[in-house]
Tab-separated table of C-alpha atoms and ligand atoms in Angstrom:
chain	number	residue	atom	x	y	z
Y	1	UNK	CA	0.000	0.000	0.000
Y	2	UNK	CA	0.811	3.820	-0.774
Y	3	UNK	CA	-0.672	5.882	1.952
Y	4	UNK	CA	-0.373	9.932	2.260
Y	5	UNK	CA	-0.243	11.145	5.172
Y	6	UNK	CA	-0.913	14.976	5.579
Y	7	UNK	CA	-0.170	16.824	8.390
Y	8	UNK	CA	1.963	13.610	9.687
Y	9	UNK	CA	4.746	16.201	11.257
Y	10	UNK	CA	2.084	17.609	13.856
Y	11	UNK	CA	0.335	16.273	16.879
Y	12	UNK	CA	-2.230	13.269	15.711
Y	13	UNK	CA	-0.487	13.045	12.781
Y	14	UNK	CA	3.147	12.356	13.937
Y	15	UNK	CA	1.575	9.985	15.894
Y	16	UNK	CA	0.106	7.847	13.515
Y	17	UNK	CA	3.144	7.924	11.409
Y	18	UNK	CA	4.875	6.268	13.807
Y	19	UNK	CA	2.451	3.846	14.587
Y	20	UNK	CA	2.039	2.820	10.871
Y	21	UNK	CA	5.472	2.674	10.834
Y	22	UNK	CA	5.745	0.007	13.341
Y	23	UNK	CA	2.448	-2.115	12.395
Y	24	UNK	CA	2.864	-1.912	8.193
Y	25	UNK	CA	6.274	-1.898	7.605
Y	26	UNK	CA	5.658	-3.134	3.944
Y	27	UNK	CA	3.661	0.150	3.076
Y	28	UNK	CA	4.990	3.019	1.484
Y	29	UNK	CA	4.269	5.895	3.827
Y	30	UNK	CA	4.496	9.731	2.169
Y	31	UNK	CA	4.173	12.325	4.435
Y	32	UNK	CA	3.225	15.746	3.091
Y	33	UNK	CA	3.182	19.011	5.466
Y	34	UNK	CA	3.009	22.085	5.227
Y	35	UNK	CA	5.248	22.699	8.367
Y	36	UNK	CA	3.534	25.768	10.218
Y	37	UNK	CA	4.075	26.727	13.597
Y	38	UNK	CA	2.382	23.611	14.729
Y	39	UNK	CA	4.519	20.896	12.125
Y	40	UNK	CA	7.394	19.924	13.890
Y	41	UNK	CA	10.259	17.989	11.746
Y	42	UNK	CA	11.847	16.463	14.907
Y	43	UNK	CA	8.887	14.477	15.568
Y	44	UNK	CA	9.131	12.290	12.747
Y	45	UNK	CA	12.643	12.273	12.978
Y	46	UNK	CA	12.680	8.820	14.611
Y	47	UNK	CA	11.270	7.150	11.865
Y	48	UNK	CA	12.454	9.394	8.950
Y	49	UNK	CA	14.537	6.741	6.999
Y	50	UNK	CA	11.694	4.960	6.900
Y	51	UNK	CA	9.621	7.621	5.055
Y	52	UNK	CA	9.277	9.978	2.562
Y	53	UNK	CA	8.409	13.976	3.835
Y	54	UNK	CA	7.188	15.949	1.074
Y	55	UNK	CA	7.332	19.494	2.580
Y	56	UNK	CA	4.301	21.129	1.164
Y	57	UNK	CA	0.544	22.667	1.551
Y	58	UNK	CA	-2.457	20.813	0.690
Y	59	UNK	CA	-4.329	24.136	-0.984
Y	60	UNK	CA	-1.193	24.235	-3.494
Y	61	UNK	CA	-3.462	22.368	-6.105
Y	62	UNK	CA	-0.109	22.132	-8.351
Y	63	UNK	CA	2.471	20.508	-5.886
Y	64	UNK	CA	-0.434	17.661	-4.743
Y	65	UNK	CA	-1.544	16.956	-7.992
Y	66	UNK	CA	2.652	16.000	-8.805
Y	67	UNK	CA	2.539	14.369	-5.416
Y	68	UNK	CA	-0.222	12.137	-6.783
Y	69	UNK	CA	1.048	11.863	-10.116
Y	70	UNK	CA	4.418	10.791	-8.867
Y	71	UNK	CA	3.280	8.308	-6.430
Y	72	UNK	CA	-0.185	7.027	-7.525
Y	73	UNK	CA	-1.066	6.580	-3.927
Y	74	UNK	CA	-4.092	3.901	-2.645
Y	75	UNK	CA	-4.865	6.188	0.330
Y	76	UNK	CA	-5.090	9.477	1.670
Y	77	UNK	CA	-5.620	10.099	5.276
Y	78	UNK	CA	-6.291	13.874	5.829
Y	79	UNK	CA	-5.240	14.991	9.094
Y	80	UNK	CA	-3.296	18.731	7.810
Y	81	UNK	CA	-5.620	21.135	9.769
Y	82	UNK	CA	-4.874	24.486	11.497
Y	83	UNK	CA	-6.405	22.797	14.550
Y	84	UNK	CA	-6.501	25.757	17.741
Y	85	UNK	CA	-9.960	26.902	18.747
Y	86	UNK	CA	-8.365	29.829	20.226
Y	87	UNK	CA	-6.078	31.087	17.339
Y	88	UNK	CA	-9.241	30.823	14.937
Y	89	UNK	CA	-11.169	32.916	17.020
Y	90	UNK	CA	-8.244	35.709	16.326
Y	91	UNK	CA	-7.724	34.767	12.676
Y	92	UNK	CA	-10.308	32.804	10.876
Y	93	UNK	CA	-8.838	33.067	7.139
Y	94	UNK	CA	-6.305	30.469	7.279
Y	95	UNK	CA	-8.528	28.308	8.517
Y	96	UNK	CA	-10.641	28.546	5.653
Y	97	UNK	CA	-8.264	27.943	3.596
Y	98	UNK	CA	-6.821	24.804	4.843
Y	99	UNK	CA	-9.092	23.331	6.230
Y	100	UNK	CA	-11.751	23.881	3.433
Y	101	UNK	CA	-10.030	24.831	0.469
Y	102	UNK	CA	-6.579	22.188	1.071
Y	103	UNK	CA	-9.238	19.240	1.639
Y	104	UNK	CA	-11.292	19.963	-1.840
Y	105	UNK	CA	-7.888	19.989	-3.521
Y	106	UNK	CA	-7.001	16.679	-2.296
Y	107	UNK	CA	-10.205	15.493	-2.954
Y	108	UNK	CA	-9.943	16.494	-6.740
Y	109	UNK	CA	-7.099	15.009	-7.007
Y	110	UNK	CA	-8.525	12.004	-5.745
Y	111	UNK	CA	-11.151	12.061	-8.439
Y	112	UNK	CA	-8.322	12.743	-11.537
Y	113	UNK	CA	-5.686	9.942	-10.194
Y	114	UNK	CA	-8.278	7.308	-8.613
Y	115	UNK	CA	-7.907	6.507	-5.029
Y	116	UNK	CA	-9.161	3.108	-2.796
Y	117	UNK	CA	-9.452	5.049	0.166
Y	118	UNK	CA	-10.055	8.623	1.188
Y	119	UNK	CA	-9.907	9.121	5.126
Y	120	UNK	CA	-11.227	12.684	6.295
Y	121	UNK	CA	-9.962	13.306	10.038
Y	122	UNK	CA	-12.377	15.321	11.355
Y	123	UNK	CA	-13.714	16.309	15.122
Y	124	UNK	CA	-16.283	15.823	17.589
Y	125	UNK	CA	-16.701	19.956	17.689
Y	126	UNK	CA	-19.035	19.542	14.103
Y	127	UNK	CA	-21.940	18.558	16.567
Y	128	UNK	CA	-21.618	21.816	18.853
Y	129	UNK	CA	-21.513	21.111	22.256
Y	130	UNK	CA	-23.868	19.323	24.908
Y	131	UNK	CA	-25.494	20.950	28.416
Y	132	UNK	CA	-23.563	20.191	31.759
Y	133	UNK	CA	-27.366	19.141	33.340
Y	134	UNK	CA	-27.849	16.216	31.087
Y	135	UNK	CA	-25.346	14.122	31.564
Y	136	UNK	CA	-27.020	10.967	29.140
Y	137	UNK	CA	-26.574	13.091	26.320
Y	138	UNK	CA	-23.936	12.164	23.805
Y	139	UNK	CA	-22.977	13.135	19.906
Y	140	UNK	CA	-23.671	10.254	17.818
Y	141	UNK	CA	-23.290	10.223	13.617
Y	142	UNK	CA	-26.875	11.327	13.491
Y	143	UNK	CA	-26.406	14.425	15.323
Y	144	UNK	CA	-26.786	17.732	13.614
Y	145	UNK	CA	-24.270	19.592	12.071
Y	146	UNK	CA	-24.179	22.942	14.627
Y	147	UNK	CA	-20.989	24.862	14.988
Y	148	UNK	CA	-19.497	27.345	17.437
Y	149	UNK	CA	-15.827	28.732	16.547
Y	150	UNK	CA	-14.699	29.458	13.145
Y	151	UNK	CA	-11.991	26.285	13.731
Y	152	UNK	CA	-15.096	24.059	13.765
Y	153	UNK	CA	-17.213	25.474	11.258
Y	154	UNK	CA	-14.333	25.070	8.790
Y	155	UNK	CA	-14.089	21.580	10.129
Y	156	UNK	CA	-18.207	20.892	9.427
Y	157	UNK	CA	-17.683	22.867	6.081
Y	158	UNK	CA	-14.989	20.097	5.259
Y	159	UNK	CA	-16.686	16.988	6.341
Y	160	UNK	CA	-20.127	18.182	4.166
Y	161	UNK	CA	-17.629	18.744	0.782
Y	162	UNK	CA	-15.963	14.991	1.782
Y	163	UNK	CA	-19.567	13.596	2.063
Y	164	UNK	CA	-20.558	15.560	-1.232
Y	165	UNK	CA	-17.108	14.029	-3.220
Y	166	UNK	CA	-18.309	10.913	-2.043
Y	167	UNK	CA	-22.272	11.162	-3.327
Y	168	UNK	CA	-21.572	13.320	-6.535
Y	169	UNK	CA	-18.202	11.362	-8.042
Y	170	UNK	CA	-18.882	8.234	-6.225
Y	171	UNK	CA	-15.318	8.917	-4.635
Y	172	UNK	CA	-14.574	6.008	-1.612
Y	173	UNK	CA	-14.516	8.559	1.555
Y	174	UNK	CA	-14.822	8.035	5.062
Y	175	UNK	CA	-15.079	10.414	8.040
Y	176	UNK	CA	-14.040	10.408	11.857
Y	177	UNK	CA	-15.052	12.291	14.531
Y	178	UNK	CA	-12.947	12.241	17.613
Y	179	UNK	CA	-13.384	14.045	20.949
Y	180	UNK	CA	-10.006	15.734	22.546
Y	181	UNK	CA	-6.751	13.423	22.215
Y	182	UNK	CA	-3.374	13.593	24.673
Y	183	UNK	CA	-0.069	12.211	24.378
Y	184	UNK	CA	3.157	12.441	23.084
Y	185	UNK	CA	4.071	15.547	20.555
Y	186	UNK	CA	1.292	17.473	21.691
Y	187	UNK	CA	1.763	21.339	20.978
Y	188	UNK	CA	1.561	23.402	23.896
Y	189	UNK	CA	-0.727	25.770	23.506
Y	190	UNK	CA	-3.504	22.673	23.872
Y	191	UNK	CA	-4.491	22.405	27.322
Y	192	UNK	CA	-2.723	19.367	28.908
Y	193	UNK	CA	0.489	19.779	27.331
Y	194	UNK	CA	0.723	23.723	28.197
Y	195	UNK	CA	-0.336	23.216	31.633
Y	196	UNK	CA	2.436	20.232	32.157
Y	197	UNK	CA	4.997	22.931	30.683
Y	198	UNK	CA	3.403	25.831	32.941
Y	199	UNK	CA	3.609	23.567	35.646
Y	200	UNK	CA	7.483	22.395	35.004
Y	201	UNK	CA	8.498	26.216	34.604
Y	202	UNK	CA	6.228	27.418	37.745
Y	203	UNK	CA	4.118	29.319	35.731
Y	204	UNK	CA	0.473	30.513	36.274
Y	205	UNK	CA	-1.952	28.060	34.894
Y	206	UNK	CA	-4.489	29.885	32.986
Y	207	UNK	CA	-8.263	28.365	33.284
Y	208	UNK	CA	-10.703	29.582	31.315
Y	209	UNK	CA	-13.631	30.905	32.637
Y	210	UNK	CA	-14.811	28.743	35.901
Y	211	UNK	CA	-12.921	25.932	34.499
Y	212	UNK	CA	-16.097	23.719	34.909
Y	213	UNK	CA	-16.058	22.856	31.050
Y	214	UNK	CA	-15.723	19.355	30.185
Y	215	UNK	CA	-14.101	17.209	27.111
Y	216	UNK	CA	-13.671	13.866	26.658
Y	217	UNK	CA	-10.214	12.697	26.832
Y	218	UNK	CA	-8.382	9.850	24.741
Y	219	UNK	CA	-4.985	8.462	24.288
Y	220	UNK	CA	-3.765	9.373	20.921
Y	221	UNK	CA	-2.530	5.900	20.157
Y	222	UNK	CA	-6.226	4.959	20.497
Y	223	UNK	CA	-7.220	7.332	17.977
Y	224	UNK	CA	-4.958	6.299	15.595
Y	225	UNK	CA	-5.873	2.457	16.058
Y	226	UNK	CA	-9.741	3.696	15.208
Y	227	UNK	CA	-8.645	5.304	12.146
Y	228	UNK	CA	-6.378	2.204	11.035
Y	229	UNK	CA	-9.475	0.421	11.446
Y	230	UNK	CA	-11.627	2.465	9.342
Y	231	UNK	CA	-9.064	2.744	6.744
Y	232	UNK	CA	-8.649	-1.162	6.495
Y	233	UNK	CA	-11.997	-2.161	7.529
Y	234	UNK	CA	-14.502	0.651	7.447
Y	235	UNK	CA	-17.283	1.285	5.340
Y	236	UNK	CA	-16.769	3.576	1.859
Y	237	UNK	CA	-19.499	6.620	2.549
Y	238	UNK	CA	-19.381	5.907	6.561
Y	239	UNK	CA	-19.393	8.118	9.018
Y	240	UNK	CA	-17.511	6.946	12.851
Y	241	UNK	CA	-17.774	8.876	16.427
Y	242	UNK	CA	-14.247	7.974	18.234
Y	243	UNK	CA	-14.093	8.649	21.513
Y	244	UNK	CA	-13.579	7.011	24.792
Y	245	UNK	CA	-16.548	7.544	27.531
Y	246	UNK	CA	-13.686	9.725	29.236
Y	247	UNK	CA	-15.599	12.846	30.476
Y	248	UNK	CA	-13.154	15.438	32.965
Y	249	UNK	CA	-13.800	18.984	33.737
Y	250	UNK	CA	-10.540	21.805	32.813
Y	251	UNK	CA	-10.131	21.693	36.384
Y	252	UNK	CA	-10.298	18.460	37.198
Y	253	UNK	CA	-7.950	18.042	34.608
Y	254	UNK	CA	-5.427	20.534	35.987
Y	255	UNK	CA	-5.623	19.472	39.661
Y	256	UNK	CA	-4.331	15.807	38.186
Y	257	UNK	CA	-1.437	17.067	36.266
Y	258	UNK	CA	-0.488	19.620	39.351
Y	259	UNK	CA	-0.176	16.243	41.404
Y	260	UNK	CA	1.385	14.162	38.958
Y	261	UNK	CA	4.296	16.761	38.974
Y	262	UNK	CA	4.026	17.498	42.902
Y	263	UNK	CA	3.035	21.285	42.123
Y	264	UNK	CA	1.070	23.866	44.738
Y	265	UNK	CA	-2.289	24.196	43.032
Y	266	UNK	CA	-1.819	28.468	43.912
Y	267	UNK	CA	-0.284	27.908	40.415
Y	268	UNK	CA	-3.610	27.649	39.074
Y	269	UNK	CA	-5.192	31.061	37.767
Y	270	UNK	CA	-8.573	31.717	36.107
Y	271	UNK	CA	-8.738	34.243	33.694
Y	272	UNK	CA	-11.267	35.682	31.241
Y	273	UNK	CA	-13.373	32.699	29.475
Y	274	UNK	CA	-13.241	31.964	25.475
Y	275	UNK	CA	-15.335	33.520	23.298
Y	276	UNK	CA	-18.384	31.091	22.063
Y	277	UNK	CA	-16.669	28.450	24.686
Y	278	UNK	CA	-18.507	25.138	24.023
Y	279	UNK	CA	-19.742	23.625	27.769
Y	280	UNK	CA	-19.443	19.839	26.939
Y	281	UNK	CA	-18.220	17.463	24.109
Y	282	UNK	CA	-19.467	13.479	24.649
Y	283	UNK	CA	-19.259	11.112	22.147
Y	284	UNK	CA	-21.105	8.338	21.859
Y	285	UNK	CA	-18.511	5.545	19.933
Y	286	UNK	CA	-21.174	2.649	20.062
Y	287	UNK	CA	-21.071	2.533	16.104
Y	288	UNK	CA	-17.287	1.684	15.486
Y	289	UNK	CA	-17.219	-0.661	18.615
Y	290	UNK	CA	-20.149	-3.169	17.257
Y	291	UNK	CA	-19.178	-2.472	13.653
Y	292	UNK	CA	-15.309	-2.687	13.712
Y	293	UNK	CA	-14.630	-3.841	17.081
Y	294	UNK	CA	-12.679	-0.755	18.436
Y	295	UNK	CA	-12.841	0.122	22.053
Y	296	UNK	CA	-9.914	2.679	23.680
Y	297	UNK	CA	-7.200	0.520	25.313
Y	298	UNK	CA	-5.821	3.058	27.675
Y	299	UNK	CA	-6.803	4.334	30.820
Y	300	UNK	CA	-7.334	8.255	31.072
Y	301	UNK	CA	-4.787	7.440	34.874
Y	302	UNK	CA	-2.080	5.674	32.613
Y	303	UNK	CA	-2.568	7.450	29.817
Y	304	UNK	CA	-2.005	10.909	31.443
Y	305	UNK	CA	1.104	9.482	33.585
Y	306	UNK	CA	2.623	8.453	30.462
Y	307	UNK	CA	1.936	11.687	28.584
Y	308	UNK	CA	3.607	14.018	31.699
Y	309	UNK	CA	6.372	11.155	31.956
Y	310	UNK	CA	6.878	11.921	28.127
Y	311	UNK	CA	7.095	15.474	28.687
Y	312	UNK	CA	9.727	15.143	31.348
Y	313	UNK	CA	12.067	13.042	29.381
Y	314	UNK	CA	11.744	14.831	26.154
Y	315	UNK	CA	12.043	18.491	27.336
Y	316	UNK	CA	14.340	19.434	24.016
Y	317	UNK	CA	11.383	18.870	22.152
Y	318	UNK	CA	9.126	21.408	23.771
Y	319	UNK	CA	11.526	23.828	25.490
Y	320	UNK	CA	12.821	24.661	21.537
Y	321	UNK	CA	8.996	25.445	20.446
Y	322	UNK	CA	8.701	27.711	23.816
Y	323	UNK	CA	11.639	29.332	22.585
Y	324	UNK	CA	10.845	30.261	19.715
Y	325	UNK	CA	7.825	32.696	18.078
Y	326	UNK	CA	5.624	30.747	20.853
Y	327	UNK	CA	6.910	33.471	23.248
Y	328	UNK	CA	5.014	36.466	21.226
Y	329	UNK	CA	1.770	33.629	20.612
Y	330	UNK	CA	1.938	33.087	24.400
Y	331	UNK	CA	1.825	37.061	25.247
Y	332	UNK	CA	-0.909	37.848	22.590
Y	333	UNK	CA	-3.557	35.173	24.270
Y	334	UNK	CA	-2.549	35.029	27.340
Y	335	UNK	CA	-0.985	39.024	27.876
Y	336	UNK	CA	-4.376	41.137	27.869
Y	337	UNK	CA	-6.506	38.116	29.168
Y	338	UNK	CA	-7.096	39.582	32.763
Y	339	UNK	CA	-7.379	36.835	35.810
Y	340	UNK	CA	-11.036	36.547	37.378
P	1	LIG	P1	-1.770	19.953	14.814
P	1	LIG	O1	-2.097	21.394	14.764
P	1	LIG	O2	-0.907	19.432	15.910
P	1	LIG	O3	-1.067	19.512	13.438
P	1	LIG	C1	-1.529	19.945	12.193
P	1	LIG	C2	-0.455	19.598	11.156
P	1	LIG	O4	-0.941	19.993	9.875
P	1	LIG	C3	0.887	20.317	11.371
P	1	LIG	O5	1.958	19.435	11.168
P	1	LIG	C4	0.880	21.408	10.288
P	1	LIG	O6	2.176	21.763	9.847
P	1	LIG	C5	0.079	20.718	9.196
P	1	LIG	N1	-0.568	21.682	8.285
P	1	LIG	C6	-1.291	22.780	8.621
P	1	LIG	N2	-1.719	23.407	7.507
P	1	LIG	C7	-1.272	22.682	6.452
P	1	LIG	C8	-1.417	22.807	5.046
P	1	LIG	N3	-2.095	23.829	4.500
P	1	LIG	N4	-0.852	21.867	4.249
P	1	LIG	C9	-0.137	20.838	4.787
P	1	LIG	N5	0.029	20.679	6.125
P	1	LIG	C10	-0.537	21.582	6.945
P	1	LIG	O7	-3.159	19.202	14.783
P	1	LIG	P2	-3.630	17.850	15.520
P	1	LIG	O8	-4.072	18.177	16.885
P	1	LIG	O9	-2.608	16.816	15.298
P	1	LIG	O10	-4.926	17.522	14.666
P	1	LIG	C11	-4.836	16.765	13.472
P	1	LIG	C12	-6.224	16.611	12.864
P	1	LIG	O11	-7.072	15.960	13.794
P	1	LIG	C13	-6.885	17.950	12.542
P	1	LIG	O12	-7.594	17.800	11.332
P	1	LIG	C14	-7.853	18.181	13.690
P	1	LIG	O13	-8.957	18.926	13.259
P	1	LIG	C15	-8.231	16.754	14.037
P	1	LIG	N6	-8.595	16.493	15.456
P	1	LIG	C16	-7.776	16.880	16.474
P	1	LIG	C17	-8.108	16.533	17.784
P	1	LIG	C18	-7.230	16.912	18.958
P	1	LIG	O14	-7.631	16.684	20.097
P	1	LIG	N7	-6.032	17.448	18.739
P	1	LIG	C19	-9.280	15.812	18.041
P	1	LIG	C20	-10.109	15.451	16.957
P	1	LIG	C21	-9.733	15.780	15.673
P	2	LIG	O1	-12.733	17.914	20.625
P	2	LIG	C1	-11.749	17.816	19.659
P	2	LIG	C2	-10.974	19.106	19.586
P	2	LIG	O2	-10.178	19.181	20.758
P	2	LIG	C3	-10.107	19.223	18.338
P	2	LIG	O3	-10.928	19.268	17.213
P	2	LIG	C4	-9.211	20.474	18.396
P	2	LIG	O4	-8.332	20.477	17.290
P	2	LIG	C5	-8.418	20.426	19.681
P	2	LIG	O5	-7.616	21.593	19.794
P	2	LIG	C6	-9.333	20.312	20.884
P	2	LIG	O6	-10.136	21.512	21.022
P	2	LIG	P1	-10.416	22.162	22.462
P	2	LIG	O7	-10.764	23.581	22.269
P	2	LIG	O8	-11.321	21.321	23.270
P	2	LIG	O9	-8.934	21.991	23.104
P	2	LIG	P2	-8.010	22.990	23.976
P	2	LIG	O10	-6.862	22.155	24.452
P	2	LIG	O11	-7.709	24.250	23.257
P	2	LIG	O12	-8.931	23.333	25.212
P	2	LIG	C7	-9.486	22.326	26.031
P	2	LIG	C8	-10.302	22.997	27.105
P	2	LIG	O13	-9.411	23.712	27.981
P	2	LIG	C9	-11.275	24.033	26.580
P	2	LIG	O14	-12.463	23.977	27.364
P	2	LIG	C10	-10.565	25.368	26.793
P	2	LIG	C11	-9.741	25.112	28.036
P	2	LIG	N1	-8.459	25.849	28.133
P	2	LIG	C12	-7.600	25.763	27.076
P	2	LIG	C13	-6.393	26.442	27.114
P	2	LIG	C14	-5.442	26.377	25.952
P	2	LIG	C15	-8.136	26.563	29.276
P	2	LIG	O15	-8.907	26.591	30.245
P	2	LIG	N2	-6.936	27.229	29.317
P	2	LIG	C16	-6.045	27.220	28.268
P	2	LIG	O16	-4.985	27.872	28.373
């Protein structure tokens, strides 16, 4: 098999380059990224013999349609995204643009080379968000489309143009939706890993709001199992909720991590809430467990002691991206957002 992988230098993505590395070492694995702010070469570079990087951006309708020429791939999984809630409030374009615009591209060229498999990684935040008071409710596939920040309305516009490649051209697509992931690689300006690196350097922790929202929390690796599922064994046209039945509140969250690295919880600070924030995300994964089998394999308590035990031994990795142009990000949000 020849599989693209886009966006396979940043968080999810790195991830599941490494493990397809590891479980299909027979495929051909092309990794094509656009290396923003958020692509990091230095996560792939443990497994960079054993792939080929294509630095590049999936709106440049030219360079993909060589990339697909050249290599005649049999899959595409999509997971190139400018992904932060926070930094599309401040700056919707580029979102557009990638995340709408880069996806159409490689779904044309899907339809002028042929393709067996087109895998959309998409997100839980399509379906909105869920009251605190009603704790039965979940997302399933059949909830309605009904966004909140400009991040996940780009995300929704994507997933309808994906489900309208597949019904128009007949193209073979498949979407997942996953609720909030951890783990290794994880930028920080997400919440767990910036609050690990807060916590390491002493700094104030900044909660949103009352910190009271809740997300539902899974182990990377598990997400990238679920979508090596779907790609193998899922259903062309299909929609699949991934998530693990893992509901925490911010500051539940935050009061583990503060433990886990022996830190005074006066660390923690609230300061002014997100714009639009969305209370709850739940997913309800009952269709990919009875139809492929998948169920997460890791514990939110081992999971998150591996993911600070990760960010302790690889500090090079993250104290370079605080370094760097993450200083001026890290003023601009966090600078003029006054504590409660
Ligand atoms: P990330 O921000 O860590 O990584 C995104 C990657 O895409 C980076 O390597 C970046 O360089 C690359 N990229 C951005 N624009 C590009 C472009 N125009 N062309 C090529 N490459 C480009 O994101 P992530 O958290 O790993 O998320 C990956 C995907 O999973 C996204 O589509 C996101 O919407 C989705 N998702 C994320 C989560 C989560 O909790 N992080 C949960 C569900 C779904
Ligand atoms: O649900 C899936 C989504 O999860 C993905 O589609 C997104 O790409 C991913 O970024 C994530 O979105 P969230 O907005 O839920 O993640 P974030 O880590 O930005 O925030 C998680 C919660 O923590 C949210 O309620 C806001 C809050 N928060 C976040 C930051 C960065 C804080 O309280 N303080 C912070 O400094």
């Amino acid at each position: 098999m020849k599989i693209v992988i886009t966006g396979g230098a940043g968080f999810i993505g790195g991830n599941f380059v490494h493990y397809m590395v590891k479980k299909y070492p027979n495929d051909r694995l092309i990794v094509l990224d656009k290396l923003t702010y958020a692509g990091n070469i230095e996560t792939l570079q443990p497994v960079m013999d054993k792939i080929k990087f294509i630095k590049g951006d999936i709106a440049d309708r030219k360079a993909v349609y060589k990339l697909f020429e050249e290599e005649k791939p049999d899959m595409i999984v999509n997971f190139a995204a400018e992904s932060h809630v926070d930094r599309s409030i401040e700056n919707p374009e580029v979102f557009l643009l990638t995340n709408i615009m880069g996806t159409q591209v490689l779904m044309d060229a899907c339809r002028k080379y042929g393709i067996q498999r087109y895998h959309q990684v998409s997100t839980d935040e399509v379906y909105g968000d869920l009251p605190l008071d009603q704790p039965d409710l979940f997302f399933t596939e059949e909830t309605p489309i009904h966004t909140s920040s400009p991040y996940s309305a780009s995300k929704a516009s994507a997933d309808l143009l994906v489900q309208a490649y597949g019904r128009t051209y007949g193209l073979p697509v498949t979407i997942s939706r996953c609720s909030n992931n951890y783990g290794p690689y994880h930028f920080p300006e997400k919440l767990i890993p910036l609050m690990i690196v807060n916590a390491l350097n002493d700094k104030p922790l900044p909660v949103y709001g009352n910190g009271l929202n809740v997300r539902d929390w899974l182990y990377v690796e598990d997400h990238c199992k679920a979508i090596d599922l779907i790609l193998h064994q899922g259903k062309a046209g299909e929609v699949y909720n991934i998530g693990g039945h893992n509901e925490k509140s911010n500051i539940e969250i935050v009061k583990i991590i503060l433990k886990l690295l022996d830190k005074p919880e006066s660390l923690i600070t609230y300061v002014a809430d997100r714009k639009g924030h969305d209370m709850r995300y739940a997913i309800d994964p009952t269709k990919i467990h009875r139809t492929l089998g998948w169920l997460p394999e890791t514990k939110f308590e081992d999971g998150i002691v591996k993911t600070v035990q990760w960010y302790l031994d690889n500090r090079s990795w993250w104290e370079k991206i605080i370094s760097g142009e993450y200083v001026q990000y890290y003023e601009k949000m966090y600078g003029d957002r006054c504590d409660l």
